[in-house]
Short mmCIF file of C-alpha atoms in Angstrom, two decimals:
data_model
loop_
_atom_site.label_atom_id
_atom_site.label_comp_id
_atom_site.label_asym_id
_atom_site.label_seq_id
_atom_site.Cartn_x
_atom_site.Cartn_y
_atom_site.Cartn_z
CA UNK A 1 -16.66 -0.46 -9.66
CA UNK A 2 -18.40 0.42 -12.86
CA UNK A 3 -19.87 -2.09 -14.46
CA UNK A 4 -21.64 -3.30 -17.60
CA UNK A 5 -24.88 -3.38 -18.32
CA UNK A 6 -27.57 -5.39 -20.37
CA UNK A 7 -28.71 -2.44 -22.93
CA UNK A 8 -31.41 -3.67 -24.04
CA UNK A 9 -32.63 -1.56 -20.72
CA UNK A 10 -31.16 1.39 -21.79
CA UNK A 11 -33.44 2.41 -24.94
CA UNK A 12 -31.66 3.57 -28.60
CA UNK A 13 -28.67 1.72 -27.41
CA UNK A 14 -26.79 -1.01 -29.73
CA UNK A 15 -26.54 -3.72 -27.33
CA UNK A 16 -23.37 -5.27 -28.97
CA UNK A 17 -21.72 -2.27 -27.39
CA UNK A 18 -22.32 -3.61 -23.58
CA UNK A 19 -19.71 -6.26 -23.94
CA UNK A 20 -16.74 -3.26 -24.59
CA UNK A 21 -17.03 -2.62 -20.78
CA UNK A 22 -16.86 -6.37 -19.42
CA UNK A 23 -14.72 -6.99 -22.32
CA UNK A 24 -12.25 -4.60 -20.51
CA UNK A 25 -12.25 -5.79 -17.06
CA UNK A 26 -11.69 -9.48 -18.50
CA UNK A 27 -8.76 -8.33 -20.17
CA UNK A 28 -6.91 -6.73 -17.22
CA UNK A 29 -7.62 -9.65 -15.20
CA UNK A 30 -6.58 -12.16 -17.90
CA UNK A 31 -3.52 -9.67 -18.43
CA UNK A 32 -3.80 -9.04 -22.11
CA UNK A 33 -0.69 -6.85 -23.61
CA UNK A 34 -0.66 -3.20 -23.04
CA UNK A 35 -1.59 -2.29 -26.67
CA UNK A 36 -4.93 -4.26 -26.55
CA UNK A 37 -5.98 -3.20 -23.39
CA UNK A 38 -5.80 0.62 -24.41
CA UNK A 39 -8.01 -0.21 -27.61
CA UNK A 40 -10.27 -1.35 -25.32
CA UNK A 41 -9.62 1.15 -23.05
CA UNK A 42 -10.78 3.86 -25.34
CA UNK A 43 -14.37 2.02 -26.75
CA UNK A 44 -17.09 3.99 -25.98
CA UNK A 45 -18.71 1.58 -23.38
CA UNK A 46 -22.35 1.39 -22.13
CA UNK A 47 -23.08 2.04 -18.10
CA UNK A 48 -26.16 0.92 -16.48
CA UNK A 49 -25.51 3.97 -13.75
CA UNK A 50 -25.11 6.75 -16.61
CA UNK A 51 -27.38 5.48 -19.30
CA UNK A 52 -24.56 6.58 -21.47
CA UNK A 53 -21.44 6.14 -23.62
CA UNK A 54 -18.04 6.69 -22.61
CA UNK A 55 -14.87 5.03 -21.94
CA UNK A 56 -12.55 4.39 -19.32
CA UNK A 57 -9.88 6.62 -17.65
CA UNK A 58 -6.76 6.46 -17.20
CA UNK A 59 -7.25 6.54 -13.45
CA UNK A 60 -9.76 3.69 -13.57
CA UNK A 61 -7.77 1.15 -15.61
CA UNK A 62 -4.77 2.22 -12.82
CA UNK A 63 -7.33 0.62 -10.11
CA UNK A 64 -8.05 -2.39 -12.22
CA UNK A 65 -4.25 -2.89 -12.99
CA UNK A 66 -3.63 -2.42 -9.32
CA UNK A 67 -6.08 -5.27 -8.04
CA UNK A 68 -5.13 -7.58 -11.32
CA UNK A 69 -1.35 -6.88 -10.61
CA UNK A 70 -1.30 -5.95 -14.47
CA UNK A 71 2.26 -4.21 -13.35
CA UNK A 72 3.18 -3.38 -17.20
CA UNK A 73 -0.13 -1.84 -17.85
CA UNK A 74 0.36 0.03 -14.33
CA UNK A 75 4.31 1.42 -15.63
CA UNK A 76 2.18 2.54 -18.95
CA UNK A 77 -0.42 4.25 -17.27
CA UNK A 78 1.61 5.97 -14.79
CA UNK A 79 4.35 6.91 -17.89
CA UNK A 80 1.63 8.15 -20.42
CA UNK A 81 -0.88 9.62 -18.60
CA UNK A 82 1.03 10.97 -14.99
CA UNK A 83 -1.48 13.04 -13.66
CA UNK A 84 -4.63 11.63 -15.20
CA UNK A 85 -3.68 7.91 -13.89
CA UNK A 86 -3.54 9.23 -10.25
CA UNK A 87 -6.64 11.41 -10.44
CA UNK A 88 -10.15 11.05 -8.50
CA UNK A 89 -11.78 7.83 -10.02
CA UNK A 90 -15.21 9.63 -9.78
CA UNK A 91 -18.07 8.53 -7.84
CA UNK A 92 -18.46 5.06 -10.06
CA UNK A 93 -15.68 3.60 -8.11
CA UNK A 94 -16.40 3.65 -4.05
CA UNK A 95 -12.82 4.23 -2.81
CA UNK A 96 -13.42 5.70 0.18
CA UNK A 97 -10.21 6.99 0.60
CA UNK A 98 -8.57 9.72 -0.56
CA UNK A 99 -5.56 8.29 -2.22
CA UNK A 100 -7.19 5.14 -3.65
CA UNK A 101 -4.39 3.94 -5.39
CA UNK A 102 -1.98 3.83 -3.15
CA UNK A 103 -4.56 2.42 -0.75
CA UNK A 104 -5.71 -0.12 -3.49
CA UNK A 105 -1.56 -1.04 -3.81
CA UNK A 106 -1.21 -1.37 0.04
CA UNK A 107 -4.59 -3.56 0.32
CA UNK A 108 -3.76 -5.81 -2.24
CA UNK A 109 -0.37 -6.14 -1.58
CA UNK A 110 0.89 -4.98 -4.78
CA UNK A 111 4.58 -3.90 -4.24
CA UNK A 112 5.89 -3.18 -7.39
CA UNK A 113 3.04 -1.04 -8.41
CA UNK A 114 2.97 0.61 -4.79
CA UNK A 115 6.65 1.70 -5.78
CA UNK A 116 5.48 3.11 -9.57
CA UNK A 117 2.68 5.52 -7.75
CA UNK A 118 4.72 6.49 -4.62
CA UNK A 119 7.64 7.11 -7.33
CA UNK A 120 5.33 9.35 -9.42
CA UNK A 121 3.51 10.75 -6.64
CA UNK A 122 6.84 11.96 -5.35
CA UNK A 123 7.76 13.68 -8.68
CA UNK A 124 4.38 15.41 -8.97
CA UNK A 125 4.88 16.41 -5.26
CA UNK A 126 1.42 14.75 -4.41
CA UNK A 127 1.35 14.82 -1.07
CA UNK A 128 1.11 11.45 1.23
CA UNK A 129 -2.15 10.44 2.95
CA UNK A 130 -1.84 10.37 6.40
CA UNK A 131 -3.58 6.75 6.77
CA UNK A 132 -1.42 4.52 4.57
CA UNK A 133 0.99 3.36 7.38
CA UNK A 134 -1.57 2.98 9.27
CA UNK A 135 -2.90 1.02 6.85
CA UNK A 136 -0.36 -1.34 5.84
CA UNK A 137 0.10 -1.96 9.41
CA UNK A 138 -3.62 -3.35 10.03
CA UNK A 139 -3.19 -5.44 7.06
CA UNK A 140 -0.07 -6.56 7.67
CA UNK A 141 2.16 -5.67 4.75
CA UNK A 142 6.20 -5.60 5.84
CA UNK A 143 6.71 -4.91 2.29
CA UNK A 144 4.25 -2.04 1.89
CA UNK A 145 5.05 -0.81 5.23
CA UNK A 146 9.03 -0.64 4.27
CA UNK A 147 8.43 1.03 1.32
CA UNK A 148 6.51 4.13 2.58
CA UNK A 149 8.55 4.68 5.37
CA UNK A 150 11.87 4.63 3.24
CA UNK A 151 10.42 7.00 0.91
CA UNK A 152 9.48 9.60 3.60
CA UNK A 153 6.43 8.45 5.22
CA UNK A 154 5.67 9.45 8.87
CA UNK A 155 5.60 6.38 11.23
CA UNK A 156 4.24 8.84 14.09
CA UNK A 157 1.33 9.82 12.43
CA UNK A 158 -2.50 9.69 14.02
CA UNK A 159 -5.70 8.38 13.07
CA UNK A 160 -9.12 9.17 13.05
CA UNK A 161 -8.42 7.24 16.25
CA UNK A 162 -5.77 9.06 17.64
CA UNK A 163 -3.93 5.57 17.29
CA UNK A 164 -0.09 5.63 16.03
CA UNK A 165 0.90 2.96 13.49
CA UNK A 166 2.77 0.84 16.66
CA UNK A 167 -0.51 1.12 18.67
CA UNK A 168 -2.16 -0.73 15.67
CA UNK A 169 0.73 -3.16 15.55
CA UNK A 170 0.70 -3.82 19.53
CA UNK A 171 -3.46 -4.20 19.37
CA UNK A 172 -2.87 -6.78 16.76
CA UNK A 173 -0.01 -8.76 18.75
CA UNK A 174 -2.49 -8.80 21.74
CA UNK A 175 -5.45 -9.83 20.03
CA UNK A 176 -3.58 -12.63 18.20
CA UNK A 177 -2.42 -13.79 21.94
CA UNK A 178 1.05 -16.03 22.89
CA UNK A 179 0.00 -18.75 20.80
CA UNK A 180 -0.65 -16.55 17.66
CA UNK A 181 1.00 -16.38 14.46
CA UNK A 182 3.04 -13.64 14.58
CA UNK A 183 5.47 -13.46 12.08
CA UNK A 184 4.47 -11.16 9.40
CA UNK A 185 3.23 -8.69 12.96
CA UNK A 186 6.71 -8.93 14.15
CA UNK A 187 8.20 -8.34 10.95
CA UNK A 188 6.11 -4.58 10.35
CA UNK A 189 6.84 -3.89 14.20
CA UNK A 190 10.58 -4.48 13.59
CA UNK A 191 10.30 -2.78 10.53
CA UNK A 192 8.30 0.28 12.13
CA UNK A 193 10.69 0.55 15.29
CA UNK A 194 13.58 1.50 12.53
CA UNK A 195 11.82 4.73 11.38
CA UNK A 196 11.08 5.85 14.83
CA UNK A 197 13.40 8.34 15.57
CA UNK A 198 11.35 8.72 19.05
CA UNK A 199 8.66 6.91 21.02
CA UNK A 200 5.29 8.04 20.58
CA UNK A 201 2.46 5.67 21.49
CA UNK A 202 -0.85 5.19 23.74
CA UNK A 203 -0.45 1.89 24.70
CA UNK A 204 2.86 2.51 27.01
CA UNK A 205 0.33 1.72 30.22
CA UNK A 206 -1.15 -1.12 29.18
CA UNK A 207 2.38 -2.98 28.53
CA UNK A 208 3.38 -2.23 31.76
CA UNK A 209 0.25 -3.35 33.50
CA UNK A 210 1.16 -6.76 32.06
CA UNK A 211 4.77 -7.18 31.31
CA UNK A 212 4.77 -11.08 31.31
CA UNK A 213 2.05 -11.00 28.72
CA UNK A 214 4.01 -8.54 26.59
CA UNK A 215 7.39 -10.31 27.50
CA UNK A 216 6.05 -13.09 25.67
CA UNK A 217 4.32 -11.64 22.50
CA UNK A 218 7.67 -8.63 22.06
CA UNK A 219 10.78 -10.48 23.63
CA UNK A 220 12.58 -9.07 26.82
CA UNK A 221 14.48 -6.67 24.84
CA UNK A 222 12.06 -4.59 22.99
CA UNK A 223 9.62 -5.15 25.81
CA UNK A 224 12.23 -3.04 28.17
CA UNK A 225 12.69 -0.39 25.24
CA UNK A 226 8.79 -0.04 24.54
CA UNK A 227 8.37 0.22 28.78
CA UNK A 228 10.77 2.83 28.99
CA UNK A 229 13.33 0.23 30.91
CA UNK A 230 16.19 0.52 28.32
CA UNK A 231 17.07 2.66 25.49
CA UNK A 232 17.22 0.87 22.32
CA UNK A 233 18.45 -2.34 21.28
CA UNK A 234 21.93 -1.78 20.08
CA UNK A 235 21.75 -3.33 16.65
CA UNK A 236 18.35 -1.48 16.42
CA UNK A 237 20.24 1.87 16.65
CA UNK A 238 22.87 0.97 14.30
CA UNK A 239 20.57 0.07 12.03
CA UNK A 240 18.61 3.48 12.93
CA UNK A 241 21.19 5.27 11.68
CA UNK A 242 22.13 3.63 8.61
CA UNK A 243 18.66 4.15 7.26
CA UNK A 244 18.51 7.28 8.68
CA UNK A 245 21.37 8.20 6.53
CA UNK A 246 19.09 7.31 2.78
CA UNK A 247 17.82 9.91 1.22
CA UNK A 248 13.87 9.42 0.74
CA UNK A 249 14.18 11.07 -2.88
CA UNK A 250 16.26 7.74 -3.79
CA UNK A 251 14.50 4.98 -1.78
CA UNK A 252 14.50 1.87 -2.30
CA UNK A 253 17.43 2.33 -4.62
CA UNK A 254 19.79 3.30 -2.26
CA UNK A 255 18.65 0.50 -0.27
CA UNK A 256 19.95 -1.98 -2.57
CA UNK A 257 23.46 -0.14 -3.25
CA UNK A 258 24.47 -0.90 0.33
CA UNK A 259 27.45 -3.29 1.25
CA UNK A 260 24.79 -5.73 3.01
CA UNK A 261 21.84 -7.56 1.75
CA UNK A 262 19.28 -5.67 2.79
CA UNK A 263 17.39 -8.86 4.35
CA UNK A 264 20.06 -8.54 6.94
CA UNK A 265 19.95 -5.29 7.33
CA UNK A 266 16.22 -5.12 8.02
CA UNK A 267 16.30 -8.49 9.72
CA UNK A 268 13.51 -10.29 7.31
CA UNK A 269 13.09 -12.01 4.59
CA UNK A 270 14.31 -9.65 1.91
CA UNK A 271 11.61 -7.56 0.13
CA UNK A 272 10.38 -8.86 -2.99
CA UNK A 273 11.44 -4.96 -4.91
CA UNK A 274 14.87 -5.23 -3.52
CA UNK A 275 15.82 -7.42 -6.06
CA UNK A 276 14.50 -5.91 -9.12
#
């Protein structure tokens, strides 16, 4: 991330002007109201990699909102400055990714400001990077995870890899082993399975070399569906086809205008967004 710099090594500089680009971080983090932050926002700053004055983007303070969970300065951002907020960073900030605010959201956990960009993404017709679900399923983030699926997402996709989003989820049940903690796991592989309108996975071979290891870390019935045994789970297709039924343009609204809570529908604890 840029940072600030001690001007007295960059010559014909004031150094009272360094602070303005600390000064800025600080407030993020400490949450500071909207108004503030965009004076600061706007002070010409002084970087030790530029030797120079400017001031922040729009598209940088969205990163620092993201990882500070600033969500009001994120709805600001995103509502004043649309295209700007979801632009390139620039080199200063080492993303590595090619969406790096929706990464940023899904890393962090950040669901309410994963739901502002992928809502404004959507309206700009951005489209999605390829290695989000992926993503939220190495890190483990149900919430994340439901979110980009209901809004269109594809949970067959391939990474670098050539790795689905369930093989990630199955290498991270086997790696945990039985006695693992698997509760947030099981919760993005039930969550997953519900957006697969078809099987599509690597690891189909290695489940049924050991089928009382995977017994044990899936349960009998989803073990027999992921073999090829059974079809589907019965509630798992009903539920299938009620989400199938939401339109991605209106996700999670229509979600939350169904006749059940939506924790029962999805069989979790219900997502924190639901209930906004």
């Amino acid at each position: 991330m840029a940072s600030a710099v001690v001007c007295a090594e960059a010559p014909g500089l004031d150094p009272r002007r360094e602070s303005s680009s600390l000064l800025f971080y600080r407030a993020v983090r400490d949450l500071k109201p909207v108004w503030m932050l965009e004076d600061i926002r706007t002070m010409e700053a002084c970087y030790q990699e530029e030797d120079t004055l400017r001031t922040y983007s729009p598209s940088e303070a969205l990163l620092y909102a993201i990882v500070h969970d600033h969500q009001a300065y994120a709805l600001y951002l995103l509502t004043h400055y649309p295209e700007q907020a979801l632009d390139s960073p620039g080199e200063r900030f080492c993303c590595g990714s090619p969406s790096p605010h929706l990464s940023m959201a899904v890393r962090y956990d950040r669901q309410s400001i994963l739901g502002l960009i992928v809502q404004e993404s959507r309206r700009a017709l951005r489209p999605d990077p390829e290695d989000l679900v992926h993503l939220a399923c190495e890190l483990q983030r149900s919430e994340a995870l439901l979110l980009l699926l209901g809004t269109g997402a594809d949970p067959l996709s391939l990474d670098r890899d050539g790795r689905t989003p369930l093989d990630v989820l199955l290498e991270k049940l086997r790696d945990s082993g039985p006695g693992g903690i698997h509760r947030e796991r099981r919760q993005c592989l039930d969550t997953l399975l519900l957006f697969m309108s078809r099987l599509r996975f690597r690891m189909r071979a290695t489940l049924e070399r050991d089928p009382e290891l995977w017994t044990g870390l899936l349960g009998e019935d989803t073990f027999r569906y992921l073999s090829g045994r059974s079809p589907a789970p019965l509630l798992m297709a009903a539920m299938r086809a009620v989400l199938g039924g939401l339109r991605p343009q209106e996700f999670p609204q229509n979600l939350q205008q169904l006749p059940v809570p939506a924790a029962l529908l999805l069989g979790q604890t219900q997502p924190s967004w639901t209930s906004k």
